[in-house]
Amino acid sequence: MPAVGGIGPGTGKEYPGNLTPYVMVTCIVAAMGGLIFGYDIGISGGVTTMTPFLKRFFRSVWEKKEADKSKNQYCQYDSQTLTMFTSSLYLAALLSSIVASTVTRKLGRKLSMLFGGLLFFAGALINGFAKAVWMLIVGRILLGFGIGFANQSVPLYLSEMAPYRFRGALNIGFQLSITVGILIANVLNYFFAKIKGGWGWRLSLGGAMVPALIITVGSLVLPDTPNSMIERGQTEEAKAKLKRIRGVDDVEEEFRDLVAASETSKLIEHPWRNLLQRKYRPHITMAILIPFFQQLTGINVIMFYAPVLFSTIGFKDDSALMSAVITGVVNVGATVVSIYGVDKWGRRFLFLEGGVQMLICQAVVAACIGAKFGINGNPGELPKWYAIVVVLFICIYVAGFAWSWGPLGWLVPSEIFPLEIRSAAQSINVSVNMLFTFAVAQVFLTMLCHLKFGLFLFFAFFVLIMSVFVYYFLPETKGIPIEEMSRVWKSHWYWSRFVEDLDYPNGGMEMGKGGQGVKDV
């Protein structure tokens, strides 16, 4: 095994196992849970630029937009009600992810996915038939409940099913389906906006029923993970399932380790209170800071509001939706690069390279918008070359995010938690993600109105901070079995002071038995 994070070769375990077609299919079906999140991110930004939708539900925004095209472009979409339509979903997702933690732990990952699909379906149905703003908001809240359940269970499911050597690539399937969902939503918005009679927005919002059905049906046919089965006392079935997943009969060592990890987790009556223990300090820090930083890259601003943003910087509605489709294609392509590279180049390399790329692009976009729009937000006529430069740099920025903070923001937290705190810690990860998605969505249009082009510099500052954080504090987790992850903390220059030998007496492992331990470093 290659040296990782300061651990010498030959010190870790290598569980036997292959990347079987069975695992590939189950991981692809489970990853479809990301479609509902991605479709929603893409659809909400596009719908809010459709004139019939604005005229019907947000007339004041439409009137402000139509009143005088020569006025301050930075402020034309500044409406708290419109923003509440978009961001209410994330508040609901935050609340439901806390409930989803208990469901995922007690009833299994599958059931959590099923609840997610059903709630999302109900929300899409209400939104598609909405007659008033309150119906839109209720629909969005139900969509949010669905996303909370799916985002809680799918990354855990993928990390537990995948053989450790391929865990990164299979887990990023979740992020890939988010990006595919965004792209599909952008393409549909482009065509639905052209429907005569102005009811295309109903198809956009109601179309969310399709990804909801995919994850609902998928959750009924998927097997449960061996970790989850052991946690619920189905030990023999779990062993048979592990043999089938790994494609080999020799699963004794991995199975013993899973059972030992489960026994440790059963001793913990209050996983939430347990999170506060000193030995979990590194885990809780990552569960909070990684999703916090992921939202402050500014990506959701680009993705939710890409059509609004492009419309604001002078593109017409039609070309604004087309520009959003282009960024969607880049997003999917770059995520595929991440799937190829994450288990080859490692997590840290992708985090740091993506950070540098985003930082440069945000500075260039801020300079471009600042030069043309100035402080008053009135650009006059925009030359075509200028529009192309802005879209080009936004695309390079999206690519940098899509092979770094995008997929790794979900992968790294889902693979570092020991079983005894896994559901609770993943819940914190999702909650922090949704809280800051909500906060950024809620204040973005107001910030754009007040900070103007400086908004991109605001996010660039956080990209610099997060890159420094990764460089100094995030250990490499490539190629390390999920139940043996504690050794990366024990060998880290800073986190080792929190993780003592007494915490994991068996050579730095999270379980108490199961073969030889890892040598101390």
Short mmCIF file of C-alpha atoms in Angstrom, two decimals:
data_model
loop_
_atom_site.label_atom_id
_atom_site.label_comp_id
_atom_site.label_asym_id
_atom_site.label_seq_id
_atom_site.Cartn_x
_atom_site.Cartn_y
_atom_site.Cartn_z
CA MET A 1 0.00 0.00 0.00
CA PRO A 2 1.43 3.42 -0.87
CA ALA A 3 2.54 5.75 1.90
CA VAL A 4 -0.38 8.01 2.74
CA GLY A 5 -0.46 10.91 5.16
CA GLY A 6 2.81 9.99 6.83
CA ILE A 7 2.08 6.27 7.26
CA GLY A 8 4.77 3.95 5.99
CA PRO A 9 4.09 1.19 3.48
CA GLY A 10 2.84 -2.12 4.77
CA THR A 11 1.33 -0.78 7.97
CA GLY A 12 -2.31 -1.02 6.95
CA LYS A 13 -4.73 -3.76 6.05
CA GLU A 14 -5.75 -4.62 2.56
CA TYR A 15 -9.12 -6.34 2.60
CA PRO A 16 -9.60 -8.67 -0.39
CA GLY A 17 -12.36 -7.70 -2.80
CA ASN A 18 -13.12 -6.75 -6.37
CA LEU A 19 -15.12 -4.04 -8.05
CA THR A 20 -17.99 -6.40 -8.96
CA PRO A 21 -20.76 -5.58 -11.46
CA TYR A 22 -23.18 -5.98 -8.53
CA VAL A 23 -21.49 -3.17 -6.60
CA MET A 24 -21.25 -0.99 -9.72
CA VAL A 25 -24.99 -1.29 -10.39
CA THR A 26 -26.04 -0.71 -6.76
CA CYS A 27 -23.75 2.33 -6.46
CA ILE A 28 -25.02 3.82 -9.74
CA VAL A 29 -28.66 3.37 -8.65
CA ALA A 30 -27.96 4.81 -5.18
CA ALA A 31 -26.03 7.75 -6.62
CA MET A 32 -29.19 8.71 -8.52
CA GLY A 33 -30.24 10.22 -5.16
CA GLY A 34 -28.10 13.18 -6.20
CA LEU A 35 -30.39 13.82 -9.20
CA ILE A 36 -33.14 15.26 -7.00
CA PHE A 37 -30.74 17.76 -5.42
CA GLY A 38 -29.12 18.72 -8.72
CA TYR A 39 -32.41 19.04 -10.61
CA ASP A 40 -33.70 21.35 -7.94
CA ILE A 41 -30.60 23.60 -7.91
CA GLY A 42 -30.79 23.94 -11.70
CA ILE A 43 -34.54 24.37 -12.02
CA SER A 44 -35.12 27.06 -9.39
CA GLY A 45 -32.64 29.55 -10.88
CA GLY A 46 -34.03 29.10 -14.40
CA VAL A 47 -37.69 29.35 -13.45
CA THR A 48 -37.09 32.66 -11.67
CA THR A 49 -36.01 34.27 -14.97
CA MET A 50 -39.16 33.12 -16.80
CA THR A 51 -41.38 36.16 -17.33
CA PRO A 52 -44.76 34.31 -17.01
CA PHE A 53 -43.65 32.82 -13.68
CA LEU A 54 -42.49 36.21 -12.32
CA LYS A 55 -45.68 37.95 -13.54
CA ARG A 56 -47.86 35.40 -11.80
CA PHE A 57 -46.10 34.96 -8.45
CA PHE A 58 -43.56 37.78 -8.04
CA ARG A 59 -45.11 40.71 -9.84
CA SER A 60 -43.06 43.37 -8.05
CA VAL A 61 -39.82 41.76 -9.31
CA TRP A 62 -41.21 41.61 -12.86
CA GLU A 63 -42.32 45.25 -12.70
CA LYS A 64 -38.90 46.36 -11.41
CA LYS A 65 -37.21 44.33 -14.16
CA GLU A 66 -39.44 45.77 -16.91
CA ALA A 67 -39.69 49.35 -15.62
CA ASP A 68 -36.38 50.72 -16.84
CA LYS A 69 -33.79 48.47 -18.44
CA SER A 70 -31.14 51.18 -18.15
CA LYS A 71 -31.18 51.22 -14.33
CA ASN A 72 -28.86 49.48 -11.89
CA GLN A 73 -28.57 45.89 -13.18
CA TYR A 74 -27.12 44.66 -9.87
CA CYS A 75 -30.42 45.19 -8.01
CA GLN A 76 -33.16 44.13 -10.43
CA TYR A 77 -33.84 40.74 -8.77
CA ASP A 78 -33.43 41.93 -5.16
CA SER A 79 -36.61 40.51 -3.54
CA GLN A 80 -36.81 38.68 -0.20
CA THR A 81 -39.98 36.79 -1.29
CA LEU A 82 -38.32 35.52 -4.47
CA THR A 83 -35.25 34.50 -2.47
CA MET A 84 -37.46 32.77 0.12
CA PHE A 85 -38.98 30.69 -2.71
CA THR A 86 -35.50 29.42 -3.58
CA SER A 87 -33.99 29.07 -0.14
CA SER A 88 -36.92 27.74 1.97
CA LEU A 89 -36.00 24.30 0.64
CA TYR A 90 -32.58 24.37 2.32
CA LEU A 91 -34.01 25.26 5.71
CA ALA A 92 -36.39 22.29 5.43
CA ALA A 93 -33.50 20.02 4.36
CA LEU A 94 -31.52 21.14 7.41
CA LEU A 95 -34.37 20.16 9.78
CA SER A 96 -35.12 16.84 8.09
CA SER A 97 -31.47 15.75 8.03
CA ILE A 98 -31.51 15.73 11.85
CA VAL A 99 -34.51 13.34 11.85
CA ALA A 100 -32.93 11.38 8.98
CA SER A 101 -29.91 10.61 11.18
CA THR A 102 -32.06 8.47 13.52
CA VAL A 103 -33.92 6.81 10.62
CA THR A 104 -30.63 5.98 8.86
CA ARG A 105 -29.13 4.51 12.02
CA LYS A 106 -32.15 2.58 13.37
CA LEU A 107 -33.95 1.53 10.16
CA GLY A 108 -31.15 1.46 7.56
CA ARG A 109 -29.86 3.56 4.69
CA LYS A 110 -32.45 2.21 2.21
CA LEU A 111 -35.50 3.41 4.15
CA SER A 112 -34.01 6.87 4.50
CA MET A 113 -33.63 7.03 0.70
CA LEU A 114 -37.24 5.86 0.25
CA PHE A 115 -38.58 8.63 2.53
CA GLY A 116 -36.46 11.12 0.58
CA GLY A 117 -37.93 10.04 -2.75
CA LEU A 118 -41.56 10.10 -1.53
CA LEU A 119 -41.29 13.54 0.09
CA PHE A 120 -39.58 14.98 -2.99
CA PHE A 121 -42.32 13.53 -5.21
CA ALA A 122 -45.04 15.19 -3.11
CA GLY A 123 -43.25 18.55 -3.25
CA ALA A 124 -42.81 18.38 -7.03
CA LEU A 125 -46.51 17.57 -7.48
CA ILE A 126 -47.62 20.60 -5.42
CA ASN A 127 -45.18 22.93 -7.23
CA GLY A 128 -46.27 21.74 -10.66
CA PHE A 129 -49.93 22.59 -9.85
CA ALA A 130 -49.20 25.73 -7.79
CA LYS A 131 -51.82 28.51 -7.93
CA ALA A 132 -50.36 30.82 -5.28
CA VAL A 133 -47.04 31.67 -3.62
CA TRP A 134 -47.92 29.69 -0.47
CA MET A 135 -48.30 26.51 -2.59
CA LEU A 136 -44.85 27.13 -4.08
CA ILE A 137 -43.33 27.55 -0.61
CA VAL A 138 -45.09 24.41 0.80
CA GLY A 139 -43.89 22.42 -2.24
CA ARG A 140 -40.35 23.70 -1.74
CA ILE A 141 -40.42 22.71 1.95
CA LEU A 142 -41.47 19.14 1.05
CA LEU A 143 -38.71 19.04 -1.59
CA GLY A 144 -36.31 20.15 1.15
CA PHE A 145 -37.44 17.35 3.48
CA GLY A 146 -36.76 14.88 0.65
CA ILE A 147 -33.29 16.29 -0.03
CA GLY A 148 -32.41 16.15 3.70
CA PHE A 149 -33.13 12.40 3.79
CA ALA A 150 -31.37 11.63 0.49
CA ASN A 151 -28.24 13.68 1.25
CA GLN A 152 -27.98 12.04 4.67
CA SER A 153 -28.20 8.45 3.45
CA VAL A 154 -26.75 8.27 -0.10
CA PRO A 155 -23.10 9.32 0.61
CA LEU A 156 -23.01 6.92 3.62
CA TYR A 157 -24.49 4.11 1.53
CA LEU A 158 -21.90 4.60 -1.23
CA SER A 159 -18.93 4.79 1.17
CA GLU A 160 -20.05 1.58 2.94
CA MET A 161 -20.75 -0.42 -0.23
CA ALA A 162 -17.58 0.47 -2.15
CA PRO A 163 -14.32 -1.53 -1.84
CA TYR A 164 -11.89 0.89 -0.14
CA ARG A 165 -9.61 1.14 -3.21
CA PHE A 166 -12.50 2.47 -5.32
CA ARG A 167 -14.40 4.33 -2.62
CA GLY A 168 -13.54 7.79 -3.94
CA ALA A 169 -14.66 7.11 -7.51
CA LEU A 170 -17.91 5.37 -6.53
CA ASN A 171 -18.82 7.99 -3.92
CA ILE A 172 -18.32 10.77 -6.46
CA GLY A 173 -21.13 9.13 -8.44
CA PHE A 174 -23.38 11.08 -6.04
CA GLN A 175 -21.83 14.41 -7.07
CA LEU A 176 -21.89 13.36 -10.74
CA SER A 177 -25.64 12.77 -10.54
CA ILE A 178 -26.05 16.19 -8.85
CA THR A 179 -24.25 17.78 -11.82
CA VAL A 180 -26.28 15.74 -14.33
CA GLY A 181 -29.45 16.88 -12.51
CA ILE A 182 -28.34 20.53 -12.84
CA LEU A 183 -27.59 20.06 -16.55
CA ILE A 184 -30.93 18.36 -17.30
CA ALA A 185 -32.74 21.15 -15.43
CA ASN A 186 -30.90 23.84 -17.42
CA VAL A 187 -31.66 22.17 -20.77
CA LEU A 188 -35.34 21.71 -19.86
CA ASN A 189 -35.61 25.34 -18.70
CA TYR A 190 -34.20 26.47 -22.04
CA PHE A 191 -36.87 24.58 -24.02
CA PHE A 192 -39.79 25.02 -21.60
CA ALA A 193 -39.25 28.80 -21.56
CA LYS A 194 -40.09 28.79 -25.30
CA ILE A 195 -43.54 27.17 -24.81
CA LYS A 196 -46.27 29.51 -26.03
CA GLY A 197 -48.94 30.26 -23.44
CA GLY A 198 -46.36 30.76 -20.66
CA TRP A 199 -46.98 27.51 -18.72
CA GLY A 200 -43.53 25.99 -19.31
CA TRP A 201 -42.55 26.73 -15.70
CA ARG A 202 -45.15 24.16 -14.55
CA LEU A 203 -43.33 21.47 -16.55
CA SER A 204 -39.98 22.60 -15.10
CA LEU A 205 -41.19 22.40 -11.49
CA GLY A 206 -43.38 19.31 -11.96
CA GLY A 207 -40.57 17.52 -13.81
CA ALA A 208 -38.88 16.95 -10.44
CA MET A 209 -41.30 14.00 -10.05
CA VAL A 210 -39.12 11.98 -12.48
CA PRO A 211 -35.87 11.97 -10.40
CA ALA A 212 -38.06 11.44 -7.30
CA LEU A 213 -39.52 8.27 -8.84
CA ILE A 214 -36.03 7.03 -9.80
CA ILE A 215 -34.71 7.21 -6.22
CA THR A 216 -38.00 5.87 -4.75
CA VAL A 217 -38.01 2.77 -6.99
CA GLY A 218 -34.21 2.45 -6.63
CA SER A 219 -34.42 2.38 -2.82
CA LEU A 220 -36.95 -0.50 -3.02
CA VAL A 221 -34.66 -2.72 -5.13
CA LEU A 222 -31.27 -1.86 -3.57
CA PRO A 223 -29.66 -4.16 -0.98
CA ASP A 224 -28.82 -2.73 2.43
CA THR A 225 -25.15 -2.25 3.35
CA PRO A 226 -23.44 -4.93 5.50
CA ASN A 227 -22.54 -2.18 8.04
CA SER A 228 -26.20 -1.23 8.41
CA MET A 229 -27.36 -4.88 8.63
CA ILE A 230 -24.83 -5.65 11.38
CA GLU A 231 -25.87 -2.48 13.21
CA ARG A 232 -29.46 -3.83 13.24
CA GLY A 233 -28.48 -7.36 14.38
CA GLN A 234 -28.66 -9.19 11.00
CA THR A 235 -25.16 -10.64 11.33
CA GLU A 236 -25.39 -13.78 9.16
CA GLU A 237 -27.24 -12.03 6.35
CA ALA A 238 -24.60 -9.29 6.48
CA LYS A 239 -21.78 -11.81 6.02
CA ALA A 240 -23.48 -13.36 2.98
CA LYS A 241 -24.10 -9.88 1.58
CA LEU A 242 -20.44 -8.88 2.12
CA LYS A 243 -19.27 -11.97 0.17
CA ARG A 244 -21.57 -11.05 -2.70
CA ILE A 245 -20.53 -7.37 -2.69
CA ARG A 246 -16.78 -8.10 -2.60
CA GLY A 247 -17.00 -11.01 -5.07
CA VAL A 248 -14.76 -13.24 -2.87
CA ASP A 249 -15.36 -15.79 -0.08
CA ASP A 250 -12.46 -14.60 2.05
CA VAL A 251 -14.17 -11.72 3.87
CA GLU A 252 -13.44 -12.90 7.44
CA GLU A 253 -11.07 -10.08 8.38
CA GLU A 254 -13.26 -7.25 7.03
CA PHE A 255 -16.39 -8.88 8.50
CA ARG A 256 -14.80 -9.18 11.99
CA ASP A 257 -13.77 -5.54 11.82
CA LEU A 258 -17.28 -4.46 10.83
CA VAL A 259 -18.80 -6.49 13.69
CA ALA A 260 -16.28 -5.03 16.16
CA ALA A 261 -17.03 -1.50 14.95
CA SER A 262 -20.74 -2.20 15.35
CA GLU A 263 -20.25 -3.53 18.91
CA THR A 264 -18.33 -0.35 19.76
CA SER A 265 -21.11 1.76 18.31
CA LYS A 266 -23.79 -0.10 20.33
CA LEU A 267 -22.06 0.90 23.58
CA ILE A 268 -22.84 4.49 22.65
CA GLU A 269 -26.31 5.44 23.80
CA HIS A 270 -26.15 9.09 22.77
CA PRO A 271 -24.16 9.52 19.54
CA TRP A 272 -24.96 13.26 19.51
CA ARG A 273 -23.51 13.83 22.98
CA ASN A 274 -20.66 11.49 22.11
CA LEU A 275 -19.60 13.77 19.27
CA LEU A 276 -18.38 16.28 21.85
CA GLN A 277 -15.68 13.90 23.16
CA ARG A 278 -12.12 15.08 22.66
CA LYS A 279 -11.16 12.11 20.43
CA TYR A 280 -13.81 13.15 17.87
CA ARG A 281 -12.54 16.74 17.65
CA PRO A 282 -10.93 16.21 14.21
CA HIS A 283 -14.09 14.55 12.85
CA ILE A 284 -16.46 17.25 14.10
CA THR A 285 -14.15 20.00 12.81
CA MET A 286 -14.27 18.47 9.32
CA ALA A 287 -18.04 17.83 9.53
CA ILE A 288 -18.57 21.55 10.15
CA LEU A 289 -15.81 23.29 8.18
CA ILE A 290 -15.86 21.27 4.94
CA PRO A 291 -19.55 21.97 4.12
CA PHE A 292 -19.18 25.55 5.44
CA PHE A 293 -16.28 26.18 3.06
CA GLN A 294 -18.00 24.30 0.21
CA GLN A 295 -20.86 26.83 0.24
CA LEU A 296 -18.50 29.81 0.54
CA THR A 297 -16.71 28.90 -2.69
CA GLY A 298 -19.64 30.80 -4.24
CA ILE A 299 -20.64 27.86 -6.46
CA ASN A 300 -24.30 27.77 -5.47
CA VAL A 301 -24.53 31.43 -6.38
CA ILE A 302 -23.31 30.57 -9.88
CA MET A 303 -25.48 27.44 -10.17
CA PHE A 304 -28.82 28.55 -8.68
CA TYR A 305 -28.66 31.95 -10.17
CA ALA A 306 -26.62 31.34 -13.34
CA PRO A 307 -29.52 32.48 -15.56
CA VAL A 308 -30.28 35.43 -13.22
CA LEU A 309 -26.57 36.29 -13.07
CA PHE A 310 -26.09 36.13 -16.83
CA SER A 311 -29.31 38.08 -17.34
CA THR A 312 -28.03 40.66 -14.82
CA ILE A 313 -24.70 41.06 -16.61
CA GLY A 314 -26.50 41.90 -19.82
CA PHE A 315 -27.43 38.63 -21.55
CA LYS A 316 -31.06 38.37 -22.68
CA ASP A 317 -33.26 35.76 -20.95
CA ASP A 318 -32.84 33.18 -23.73
CA SER A 319 -29.06 33.51 -23.95
CA ALA A 320 -28.87 33.58 -20.12
CA LEU A 321 -30.50 30.14 -19.98
CA MET A 322 -28.15 28.94 -22.76
CA SER A 323 -25.10 30.15 -20.80
CA ALA A 324 -26.40 28.18 -17.80
CA VAL A 325 -26.57 25.05 -20.01
CA ILE A 326 -22.93 25.61 -21.02
CA THR A 327 -21.78 25.83 -17.37
CA GLY A 328 -23.85 22.70 -16.67
CA VAL A 329 -21.98 20.73 -19.36
CA VAL A 330 -18.63 21.89 -17.94
CA ASN A 331 -19.78 20.84 -14.44
CA VAL A 332 -20.58 17.27 -15.57
CA GLY A 333 -17.34 16.94 -17.59
CA ALA A 334 -15.12 18.12 -14.72
CA THR A 335 -16.85 15.78 -12.25
CA VAL A 336 -15.91 12.87 -14.53
CA VAL A 337 -12.26 14.05 -14.27
CA SER A 338 -12.63 13.86 -10.48
CA ILE A 339 -13.95 10.27 -10.67
CA TYR A 340 -10.85 9.35 -12.69
CA GLY A 341 -8.38 11.17 -10.45
CA VAL A 342 -9.59 10.99 -6.86
CA ASP A 343 -8.18 7.51 -6.08
CA LYS A 344 -5.13 8.17 -8.28
CA TRP A 345 -3.96 11.67 -7.29
CA GLY A 346 -5.58 11.83 -3.86
CA ARG A 347 -8.03 14.17 -2.15
CA ARG A 348 -5.56 16.88 -1.09
CA PHE A 349 -4.14 17.45 -4.58
CA LEU A 350 -7.62 17.98 -6.06
CA PHE A 351 -8.68 20.29 -3.19
CA LEU A 352 -5.60 22.50 -3.57
CA GLU A 353 -5.52 22.61 -7.39
CA GLY A 354 -9.24 23.42 -7.53
CA GLY A 355 -8.79 26.16 -4.93
CA VAL A 356 -6.05 27.93 -6.93
CA GLN A 357 -8.11 27.68 -10.14
CA MET A 358 -11.26 29.13 -8.49
CA LEU A 359 -9.29 31.95 -6.86
CA ILE A 360 -7.79 33.14 -10.16
CA CYS A 361 -11.14 32.93 -11.99
CA GLN A 362 -13.04 34.87 -9.30
CA ALA A 363 -10.47 37.67 -9.44
CA VAL A 364 -10.75 37.84 -13.27
CA VAL A 365 -14.60 37.78 -13.25
CA ALA A 366 -14.68 40.53 -10.59
CA ALA A 367 -12.32 42.64 -12.71
CA CYS A 368 -14.39 42.07 -15.89
CA ILE A 369 -17.72 42.92 -14.25
CA GLY A 370 -16.21 45.84 -12.34
CA ALA A 371 -14.67 47.33 -15.50
CA LYS A 372 -17.95 47.28 -17.44
CA PHE A 373 -20.63 47.79 -14.79
CA GLY A 374 -18.65 50.00 -12.43
CA ILE A 375 -20.37 51.02 -9.22
CA ASN A 376 -23.68 52.19 -10.69
CA GLY A 377 -24.47 48.87 -12.41
CA ASN A 378 -25.25 50.41 -15.79
CA PRO A 379 -23.04 48.86 -18.49
CA GLY A 380 -24.55 50.38 -21.62
CA GLU A 381 -24.06 48.08 -24.62
CA LEU A 382 -22.02 44.94 -23.86
CA PRO A 383 -19.68 43.79 -26.67
CA LYS A 384 -19.89 40.11 -27.59
CA TRP A 385 -16.22 39.40 -26.78
CA TYR A 386 -16.81 40.66 -23.23
CA ALA A 387 -19.74 38.29 -22.67
CA ILE A 388 -17.66 35.38 -24.02
CA VAL A 389 -14.74 36.20 -21.66
CA VAL A 390 -17.05 36.30 -18.60
CA VAL A 391 -18.71 32.97 -19.52
CA LEU A 392 -15.30 31.40 -20.26
CA PHE A 393 -13.84 32.30 -16.86
CA ILE A 394 -17.04 31.27 -15.07
CA CYS A 395 -16.72 27.89 -16.86
CA ILE A 396 -13.07 27.47 -15.77
CA TYR A 397 -14.19 28.35 -12.22
CA VAL A 398 -17.03 25.77 -12.37
CA ALA A 399 -14.54 23.14 -13.63
CA GLY A 400 -12.20 23.89 -10.70
CA PHE A 401 -15.07 23.43 -8.25
CA ALA A 402 -16.46 20.32 -9.96
CA TRP A 403 -13.26 18.31 -9.61
CA SER A 404 -12.41 19.53 -6.10
CA TRP A 405 -14.76 21.02 -3.51
CA GLY A 406 -17.90 19.76 -5.29
CA PRO A 407 -17.43 15.99 -5.01
CA LEU A 408 -14.87 16.00 -2.16
CA GLY A 409 -17.15 18.12 0.04
CA TRP A 410 -19.45 15.08 0.19
CA LEU A 411 -16.85 12.30 -0.11
CA VAL A 412 -14.36 13.24 2.62
CA PRO A 413 -16.88 13.72 5.48
CA SER A 414 -18.71 10.48 4.59
CA GLU A 415 -15.49 8.41 4.74
CA ILE A 416 -13.82 9.77 7.90
CA PHE A 417 -16.46 9.06 10.59
CA PRO A 418 -16.21 5.91 12.74
CA LEU A 419 -19.42 3.83 12.77
CA GLU A 420 -20.45 4.81 16.30
CA ILE A 421 -20.88 8.47 15.30
CA ARG A 422 -21.35 8.05 11.53
CA SER A 423 -25.08 8.86 11.21
CA ALA A 424 -24.98 11.74 13.71
CA ALA A 425 -21.82 13.27 12.21
CA GLN A 426 -23.16 12.93 8.65
CA SER A 427 -26.30 14.68 9.86
CA ILE A 428 -24.19 17.60 11.10
CA ASN A 429 -22.39 17.64 7.76
CA VAL A 430 -25.69 17.86 5.81
CA SER A 431 -27.19 20.37 8.27
CA VAL A 432 -24.21 22.74 8.06
CA ASN A 433 -24.25 22.39 4.27
CA MET A 434 -27.95 23.25 4.09
CA LEU A 435 -27.71 26.05 6.68
CA PHE A 436 -25.04 27.86 4.67
CA THR A 437 -26.72 27.07 1.34
CA PHE A 438 -29.82 28.71 2.84
CA ALA A 439 -27.87 31.68 4.20
CA VAL A 440 -25.96 32.28 0.95
CA ALA A 441 -29.15 31.91 -1.15
CA GLN A 442 -31.10 34.22 1.15
CA VAL A 443 -28.58 37.06 1.12
CA PHE A 444 -26.97 36.64 -2.32
CA LEU A 445 -29.24 38.94 -4.33
CA THR A 446 -29.07 41.62 -1.62
CA MET A 447 -25.28 41.25 -1.45
CA LEU A 448 -25.05 41.52 -5.25
CA CYS A 449 -27.09 44.72 -5.02
CA HIS A 450 -24.79 46.22 -2.34
CA LEU A 451 -21.35 44.64 -2.89
CA LYS A 452 -21.74 44.63 -6.68
CA PHE A 453 -18.71 43.06 -8.41
CA GLY A 454 -17.02 42.89 -4.97
CA LEU A 455 -19.21 39.84 -4.26
CA PHE A 456 -16.83 37.69 -6.32
CA LEU A 457 -13.88 39.03 -4.28
CA PHE A 458 -15.82 38.17 -1.08
CA PHE A 459 -16.00 34.52 -2.16
CA ALA A 460 -12.40 34.58 -3.46
CA PHE A 461 -11.23 35.54 0.05
CA PHE A 462 -12.92 32.42 1.48
CA VAL A 463 -11.41 30.21 -1.26
CA LEU A 464 -7.96 31.42 -0.12
CA ILE A 465 -8.78 30.64 3.55
CA MET A 466 -10.13 27.16 2.75
CA SER A 467 -7.11 26.26 0.63
CA VAL A 468 -4.78 27.16 3.51
CA PHE A 469 -6.98 25.08 5.86
CA VAL A 470 -6.76 22.02 3.58
CA TYR A 471 -3.00 22.41 3.19
CA TYR A 472 -2.34 22.39 6.93
CA PHE A 473 -5.20 20.43 8.51
CA LEU A 474 -6.70 17.85 6.14
CA PRO A 475 -4.84 14.52 6.04
CA GLU A 476 -4.87 12.35 2.90
CA THR A 477 -7.53 9.59 3.07
CA LYS A 478 -6.88 7.93 -0.30
CA GLY A 479 -6.62 4.12 -0.18
CA ILE A 480 -7.40 3.70 3.55
CA PRO A 481 -10.20 1.29 4.59
CA ILE A 482 -13.15 3.18 6.07
CA GLU A 483 -13.05 1.27 9.40
CA GLU A 484 -9.32 1.97 9.78
CA MET A 485 -9.45 5.70 9.20
CA SER A 486 -8.34 6.74 12.69
CA ARG A 487 -4.69 6.17 11.79
CA VAL A 488 -4.70 9.27 9.56
CA TRP A 489 -5.51 11.38 12.61
CA LYS A 490 -2.95 9.62 14.83
CA SER A 491 -0.16 10.41 12.39
CA HIS A 492 -1.19 14.03 11.69
CA TRP A 493 1.04 16.82 13.06
CA TYR A 494 -1.91 18.64 14.70
CA TRP A 495 -4.79 16.16 15.20
CA SER A 496 -2.59 13.52 16.88
CA ARG A 497 -2.81 15.51 20.15
CA PHE A 498 -6.58 14.79 20.30
CA VAL A 499 -6.49 11.11 19.33
CA GLU A 500 -4.63 9.17 22.03
CA ASP A 501 -3.58 5.50 21.94
CA LEU A 502 -6.06 4.91 24.75
CA ASP A 503 -8.92 5.94 22.42
CA TYR A 504 -8.09 3.23 19.89
CA PRO A 505 -5.95 0.74 21.80
CA ASN A 506 -5.78 -1.71 18.91
CA GLY A 507 -3.10 0.05 16.96
CA GLY A 508 -5.08 3.04 15.89
CA MET A 509 -8.19 1.32 14.61
CA GLU A 510 -11.79 2.17 15.32
CA MET A 511 -12.64 -1.41 16.17
CA GLY A 512 -11.44 -3.50 19.02
CA LYS A 513 -10.63 -6.76 17.24
CA GLY A 514 -10.02 -8.07 13.80
CA GLY A 515 -6.51 -8.89 12.87
CA GLN A 516 -3.35 -7.04 13.58
CA GLY A 517 -3.51 -3.35 14.32
CA VAL A 518 -1.81 -0.58 12.47
CA LYS A 519 1.70 0.25 13.64
CA ASP A 520 1.94 3.49 15.56
CA VAL A 521 3.66 6.27 13.71
#
